[in-house]
Short mmCIF file of C-alpha atoms in Angstrom, two decimals:
data_model
loop_
_atom_site.label_atom_id
_atom_site.label_comp_id
_atom_site.label_asym_id
_atom_site.label_seq_id
_atom_site.Cartn_x
_atom_site.Cartn_y
_atom_site.Cartn_z
CA UNK A 1 -16.88 18.23 -17.93
CA UNK A 2 -14.59 15.79 -16.03
CA UNK A 3 -15.52 14.94 -12.51
CA UNK A 4 -13.16 16.34 -9.83
CA UNK A 5 -10.83 13.76 -8.34
CA UNK A 6 -11.53 12.89 -4.72
CA UNK A 7 -9.29 10.90 -2.35
CA UNK A 8 -9.82 9.29 0.99
CA UNK A 9 -7.55 7.23 3.20
CA UNK A 10 -8.67 4.63 5.72
CA UNK A 11 -5.86 4.35 8.24
CA UNK A 12 -6.45 0.78 9.42
CA UNK A 13 -8.23 -2.38 8.30
CA UNK A 14 -10.57 -2.20 11.34
CA UNK A 15 -12.31 0.98 10.12
CA UNK A 16 -15.44 1.41 8.02
CA UNK A 17 -14.83 1.68 4.27
CA UNK A 18 -16.55 4.63 2.54
CA UNK A 19 -17.96 4.47 -0.98
CA UNK A 20 -15.23 4.91 -3.66
CA UNK A 21 -14.64 3.89 -7.25
CA UNK A 22 -11.38 2.06 -6.69
CA UNK A 23 -9.31 0.88 -3.69
CA UNK A 24 -5.55 1.01 -3.41
CA UNK A 25 -4.46 -1.38 -0.61
CA UNK A 26 -1.16 -0.56 1.15
CA UNK A 27 0.91 -2.73 3.44
CA UNK A 28 4.33 -1.43 2.60
CA UNK A 29 6.08 -3.55 5.32
CA UNK A 30 5.67 -5.96 3.74
CA UNK A 31 2.68 -7.66 2.11
CA UNK A 32 1.98 -5.33 -0.79
CA UNK A 33 5.66 -4.87 -1.48
CA UNK A 34 6.03 -8.69 -1.63
CA UNK A 35 3.07 -9.04 -3.95
CA UNK A 36 4.37 -6.44 -6.36
CA UNK A 37 7.80 -8.13 -6.30
CA UNK A 38 6.20 -11.49 -6.98
CA UNK A 39 4.71 -10.19 -10.22
CA UNK A 40 7.91 -8.32 -11.09
CA UNK A 41 9.70 -11.69 -11.12
CA UNK A 42 7.19 -13.38 -13.43
CA UNK A 43 4.40 -14.57 -11.13
CA UNK A 44 1.05 -15.13 -12.83
CA UNK A 45 -1.55 -15.66 -10.11
CA UNK A 46 -1.46 -15.00 -6.36
CA UNK A 47 -4.33 -16.01 -4.08
CA UNK A 48 -4.63 -13.87 -0.90
CA UNK A 49 -6.40 -15.55 2.03
CA UNK A 50 -7.31 -14.51 5.55
CA UNK A 51 -5.55 -17.17 7.63
CA UNK A 52 -2.69 -19.70 7.69
CA UNK A 53 -5.25 -22.53 7.82
CA UNK A 54 -7.13 -21.17 4.78
CA UNK A 55 -3.80 -20.94 2.96
CA UNK A 56 -2.98 -24.57 3.60
CA UNK A 57 -6.42 -25.77 2.50
CA UNK A 58 -6.33 -23.68 -0.70
CA UNK A 59 -2.80 -24.82 -1.51
CA UNK A 60 -3.94 -28.40 -1.24
CA UNK A 61 -6.96 -27.79 -3.44
CA UNK A 62 -4.87 -26.09 -6.13
CA UNK A 63 -2.34 -28.88 -6.05
CA UNK A 64 -5.21 -31.41 -6.65
CA UNK A 65 -6.30 -29.20 -9.57
CA UNK A 66 -2.84 -29.67 -11.09
CA UNK A 67 -1.36 -26.30 -10.08
CA UNK A 68 0.81 -26.79 -6.95
CA UNK A 69 1.34 -23.25 -5.63
CA UNK A 70 4.11 -21.62 -3.64
CA UNK A 71 2.82 -21.26 -0.13
CA UNK A 72 3.98 -17.97 1.37
CA UNK A 73 3.07 -15.63 4.28
CA UNK A 74 3.78 -14.90 7.90
CA UNK A 75 2.62 -14.99 11.48
CA UNK A 76 4.34 -12.34 13.55
CA UNK A 77 6.68 -11.70 10.61
CA UNK A 78 7.89 -15.34 10.47
CA UNK A 79 6.97 -18.04 7.96
CA UNK A 80 4.43 -20.48 9.42
CA UNK A 81 5.35 -24.18 9.75
CA UNK A 82 5.18 -25.93 6.38
CA UNK A 83 5.22 -22.72 4.29
CA UNK A 84 7.71 -22.45 1.43
CA UNK A 85 8.49 -18.80 2.10
CA UNK A 86 7.80 -16.05 4.55
CA UNK A 87 6.89 -12.50 3.71
CA UNK A 88 10.27 -11.14 2.70
CA UNK A 89 10.57 -9.53 -0.77
CA UNK A 90 14.31 -10.10 -0.71
CA UNK A 91 13.88 -13.84 -0.41
CA UNK A 92 12.07 -14.10 -3.73
CA UNK A 93 14.09 -15.06 -6.77
CA UNK A 94 13.10 -15.20 -10.45
CA UNK A 95 14.05 -18.89 -10.62
CA UNK A 96 11.71 -19.77 -7.74
CA UNK A 97 8.78 -17.70 -9.00
CA UNK A 98 9.02 -18.97 -12.59
CA UNK A 99 9.19 -22.57 -11.37
CA UNK A 100 5.84 -22.14 -9.56
CA UNK A 101 4.07 -19.05 -11.03
CA UNK A 102 1.00 -19.62 -8.79
CA UNK A 103 1.10 -18.67 -5.10
CA UNK A 104 -1.11 -18.66 -2.04
CA UNK A 105 -0.48 -15.97 0.58
CA UNK A 106 -1.65 -15.33 4.12
CA UNK A 107 -0.39 -12.42 6.27
CA UNK A 108 -1.41 -10.86 9.53
CA UNK A 109 -2.72 -7.62 8.01
CA UNK A 110 -2.17 -7.17 4.26
CA UNK A 111 -4.15 -10.06 2.85
CA UNK A 112 -7.01 -9.34 5.16
CA UNK A 113 -7.08 -5.76 3.94
CA UNK A 114 -7.19 -6.91 0.32
CA UNK A 115 -10.19 -9.14 1.03
CA UNK A 116 -12.00 -6.41 2.90
CA UNK A 117 -11.56 -4.03 -0.01
CA UNK A 118 -12.69 -6.77 -2.37
CA UNK A 119 -15.95 -7.14 -0.46
CA UNK A 120 -16.96 -3.61 -1.52
CA UNK A 121 -17.35 -4.81 -5.14
CA UNK A 122 -15.17 -2.05 -6.70
CA UNK A 123 -11.71 -2.54 -8.40
CA UNK A 124 -8.89 -3.31 -5.94
CA UNK A 125 -5.24 -2.50 -6.78
CA UNK A 126 -2.09 -3.44 -4.85
CA UNK A 127 -0.02 -0.38 -3.97
CA UNK A 128 3.40 0.29 -2.45
CA UNK A 129 6.25 2.74 -2.89
CA UNK A 130 7.79 0.66 -5.61
CA UNK A 131 4.80 1.03 -8.03
CA UNK A 132 3.44 4.41 -6.79
CA UNK A 133 3.20 6.27 -10.14
CA UNK A 134 1.88 3.30 -12.14
CA UNK A 135 -0.73 2.31 -9.52
CA UNK A 136 -2.03 5.92 -9.61
CA UNK A 137 -2.15 5.90 -13.38
CA UNK A 138 -4.24 2.73 -13.18
CA UNK A 139 -6.48 4.09 -10.37
CA UNK A 140 -7.28 7.22 -12.33
CA UNK A 141 -8.46 5.10 -15.16
CA UNK A 142 -10.93 3.33 -12.84
CA UNK A 143 -12.83 6.36 -11.53
CA UNK A 144 -12.75 9.73 -9.89
CA UNK A 145 -13.16 8.66 -6.23
CA UNK A 146 -9.95 7.03 -5.08
CA UNK A 147 -9.66 5.24 -1.73
CA UNK A 148 -6.44 4.11 -0.05
CA UNK A 149 -6.82 1.38 2.54
CA UNK A 150 -3.86 1.11 4.90
CA UNK A 151 -3.56 -2.33 6.38
CA UNK A 152 -2.30 -0.92 9.70
CA UNK A 153 -1.01 -3.16 12.51
CA UNK A 154 -3.04 -5.05 15.09
CA UNK A 155 -6.18 -3.13 14.11
CA UNK A 156 -4.54 0.29 14.54
CA UNK A 157 -3.00 2.85 12.20
CA UNK A 158 0.67 2.19 11.33
CA UNK A 159 3.23 4.92 10.68
CA UNK A 160 4.70 3.01 7.68
CA UNK A 161 1.43 2.57 5.86
CA UNK A 162 0.28 6.10 6.63
CA UNK A 163 3.57 7.52 5.19
CA UNK A 164 3.16 5.38 2.00
CA UNK A 165 -0.45 6.61 1.59
CA UNK A 166 0.81 10.20 1.97
CA UNK A 167 3.46 9.59 -0.71
CA UNK A 168 0.73 8.41 -3.09
CA UNK A 169 -1.41 11.43 -2.27
CA UNK A 170 1.49 13.87 -2.83
CA UNK A 171 1.91 12.46 -6.37
CA UNK A 172 -1.82 12.61 -6.94
CA UNK A 173 -2.10 16.17 -5.73
CA UNK A 174 0.68 17.31 -8.05
CA UNK A 175 -1.02 15.85 -11.11
CA UNK A 176 -4.53 16.85 -9.97
CA UNK A 177 -4.29 20.37 -8.57
CA UNK A 178 -8.05 20.47 -7.75
CA UNK A 179 -7.80 17.20 -5.71
CA UNK A 180 -10.41 16.99 -2.95
CA UNK A 181 -9.11 15.35 0.19
CA UNK A 182 -11.21 13.79 2.89
CA UNK A 183 -9.99 14.00 6.51
CA UNK A 184 -8.13 10.67 6.44
CA UNK A 185 -6.34 11.75 3.28
CA UNK A 186 -5.29 15.06 4.83
CA UNK A 187 -3.77 13.31 7.79
CA UNK A 188 -1.79 10.91 5.59
CA UNK A 189 -0.55 13.75 3.39
CA UNK A 190 0.54 15.76 6.44
CA UNK A 191 2.41 12.71 7.76
CA UNK A 192 4.29 12.47 4.41
CA UNK A 193 5.00 16.21 4.40
CA UNK A 194 6.60 15.85 7.83
CA UNK A 195 9.30 13.61 6.32
CA UNK A 196 12.24 14.54 4.12
CA UNK A 197 13.33 10.93 3.53
CA UNK A 198 11.14 7.86 3.14
CA UNK A 199 13.69 5.34 4.34
CA UNK A 200 14.71 7.30 7.40
CA UNK A 201 11.13 7.98 8.41
CA UNK A 202 9.93 4.42 7.71
CA UNK A 203 12.69 2.96 9.87
CA UNK A 204 11.21 4.73 12.91
CA UNK A 205 7.90 2.85 12.51
CA UNK A 206 7.11 0.28 15.20
CA UNK A 207 7.01 -2.60 12.65
CA UNK A 208 10.27 -1.52 11.03
CA UNK A 209 12.00 -1.53 14.42
CA UNK A 210 10.71 -5.08 14.94
CA UNK A 211 11.85 -6.18 11.46
CA UNK A 212 15.33 -4.75 12.10
CA UNK A 213 15.41 -6.64 15.43
CA UNK A 214 14.65 -10.04 13.81
CA UNK A 215 17.11 -9.54 10.94
CA UNK A 216 14.93 -8.22 8.11
CA UNK A 217 16.33 -4.67 7.85
CA UNK A 218 17.15 -5.21 4.17
CA UNK A 219 13.40 -5.52 3.48
CA UNK A 220 12.83 -1.97 4.68
CA UNK A 221 15.39 -0.53 2.26
CA UNK A 222 13.91 -2.61 -0.51
CA UNK A 223 10.34 -1.35 0.21
CA UNK A 224 11.52 2.26 0.04
CA UNK A 225 12.71 2.14 -3.52
CA UNK A 226 10.15 4.46 -5.10
CA UNK A 227 8.84 3.92 -8.63
CA UNK A 228 11.10 0.91 -9.29
CA UNK A 229 8.51 -0.90 -11.34
CA UNK A 230 5.39 -0.41 -13.45
CA UNK A 231 3.79 -3.64 -12.12
CA UNK A 232 0.20 -3.17 -10.86
CA UNK A 233 -1.59 -6.24 -9.49
CA UNK A 234 -5.41 -6.17 -9.54
CA UNK A 235 -7.78 -8.40 -7.64
CA UNK A 236 -10.31 -10.57 -9.44
CA UNK A 237 -12.87 -13.07 -8.21
CA UNK A 238 -13.21 -16.62 -9.58
CA UNK A 239 -16.07 -19.07 -9.05
CA UNK A 240 -15.35 -21.66 -6.35
CA UNK A 241 -17.32 -24.54 -4.92
CA UNK A 242 -17.57 -22.58 -1.67
CA UNK A 243 -18.53 -19.31 -3.43
CA UNK A 244 -15.92 -17.00 -4.84
CA UNK A 245 -12.12 -17.15 -4.72
CA UNK A 246 -9.97 -14.00 -4.76
CA UNK A 247 -6.95 -14.00 -7.06
CA UNK A 248 -4.44 -11.24 -8.04
CA UNK A 249 -3.24 -10.84 -11.57
CA UNK A 250 -1.01 -8.22 -13.15
CA UNK A 251 -2.68 -5.44 -15.10
CA UNK A 252 -1.22 -5.54 -18.64
CA UNK A 253 1.27 -2.71 -19.10
CA UNK A 254 -0.49 -1.49 -22.23
CA UNK A 255 -3.78 -1.25 -20.25
CA UNK A 256 -2.37 1.38 -17.84
CA UNK A 257 -2.73 4.86 -19.40
CA UNK A 258 0.28 7.11 -18.71
CA UNK A 259 -0.68 9.94 -16.44
CA UNK A 260 0.59 13.51 -16.08
CA UNK A 261 3.77 12.75 -14.14
CA UNK A 262 4.91 15.16 -11.44
CA UNK A 263 7.27 17.85 -12.71
CA UNK A 264 9.26 17.96 -9.46
CA UNK A 265 11.36 15.35 -7.61
CA UNK A 266 9.10 13.22 -5.42
CA UNK A 267 10.11 14.30 -1.97
CA UNK A 268 8.16 15.64 0.96
CA UNK A 269 7.49 19.34 0.78
CA UNK A 270 9.45 20.40 3.85
CA UNK A 271 13.08 21.60 4.13
CA UNK A 272 15.59 18.85 4.61
CA UNK A 273 17.11 18.59 8.14
CA UNK A 274 20.32 20.53 8.66
CA UNK A 275 23.59 18.65 8.30
CA UNK A 276 24.30 16.73 11.47
CA UNK A 277 20.55 16.38 12.29
CA UNK A 278 19.40 13.63 9.85
CA UNK A 279 17.42 11.59 12.29
CA UNK A 280 13.84 10.69 11.44
CA UNK A 281 11.09 12.17 13.61
CA UNK A 282 10.20 9.90 16.52
CA UNK A 283 7.62 9.84 19.26
CA UNK A 284 5.48 12.94 19.48
CA UNK A 285 7.70 14.77 16.93
CA UNK A 286 6.40 12.70 14.04
CA UNK A 287 2.86 13.88 14.70
CA UNK A 288 3.70 17.60 15.04
CA UNK A 289 2.18 18.48 11.66
CA UNK A 290 -1.03 16.72 12.63
CA UNK A 291 -1.22 18.67 15.88
CA UNK A 292 -0.66 21.88 13.94
CA UNK A 293 -3.57 20.80 11.71
CA UNK A 294 -5.79 20.17 14.70
CA UNK A 295 -4.98 23.63 16.16
CA UNK A 296 -5.80 25.48 13.01
CA UNK A 297 -7.89 28.63 13.38
CA UNK A 298 -11.61 28.11 13.07
CA UNK A 299 -11.80 30.65 10.24
CA UNK A 300 -9.67 28.44 7.98
CA UNK A 301 -10.34 25.26 6.07
CA UNK A 302 -8.03 22.88 4.33
CA UNK A 303 -8.83 22.04 0.68
CA UNK A 304 -6.63 20.03 -1.70
CA UNK A 305 -3.69 20.15 0.70
CA UNK A 306 -3.74 23.92 0.93
CA UNK A 307 -4.87 26.36 3.62
CA UNK A 308 -7.57 28.81 2.64
CA UNK A 309 -9.65 31.43 4.42
CA UNK A 310 -13.34 30.72 4.44
CA UNK A 311 -15.21 32.67 1.80
CA UNK A 312 -12.06 33.13 -0.32
#
């Protein structure tokens, strides 16, 4: 008898990581979206590191080994001094990636989350809206306990990553009707169910507002293109003179078993806003479903995204 599928979501990188069989790391604006795009365009290896200084040192070491990498990343959403690229998926081109198919990347939140997940010793996959269905197919082949680590922002939960985690869970719930959700997963799913449009909701996130302000609004639209690719990057560890070196490589397409795809369009399960009222939820409104959850009657429990009376 197959084990029931369980899912948990950790809402920020500062939280404790529970025991799972596989981690899906999400930083939809923008690290995991950029990483997936890098491999879409022909990238072969990408080394995530935890700081700009570490990125510079590793890039120098790789160049001495005969593989000069593309140095990419951000500090406060801007490319650090001396880096080849920032953290924008729309700045990547196939010509650039193919010319240097090895990259080193350091970001404020996303690469740190990847390394934290890697320290648990279980498989780590890179997830975003663009590869949602394929990354779930891959995760289900790795085990029955699926964890989603949201990178968050400045050590706190971020609306954009929470929404993306909820999107993944909605897909997972449709293909696994008996899905068991831990509390973090329930919160993320409720956040997604409060939205009728990913792009509109994502644009209300604090980081999206900041990206729009500094001229990177196109990156938000790019990150919201759901299921645009079957690329799934997976983290591996290589021996290094200082210990182990983390590297991302693409999972071969023929190694990803096709899952039971959702029969319905992938949208949040709430009515669309009436015509003339298409604004995304902001402020306290975006958390209304979570407040409703918190006020639920004591004689009810939530299982697999549904509401059931105890003893039923």
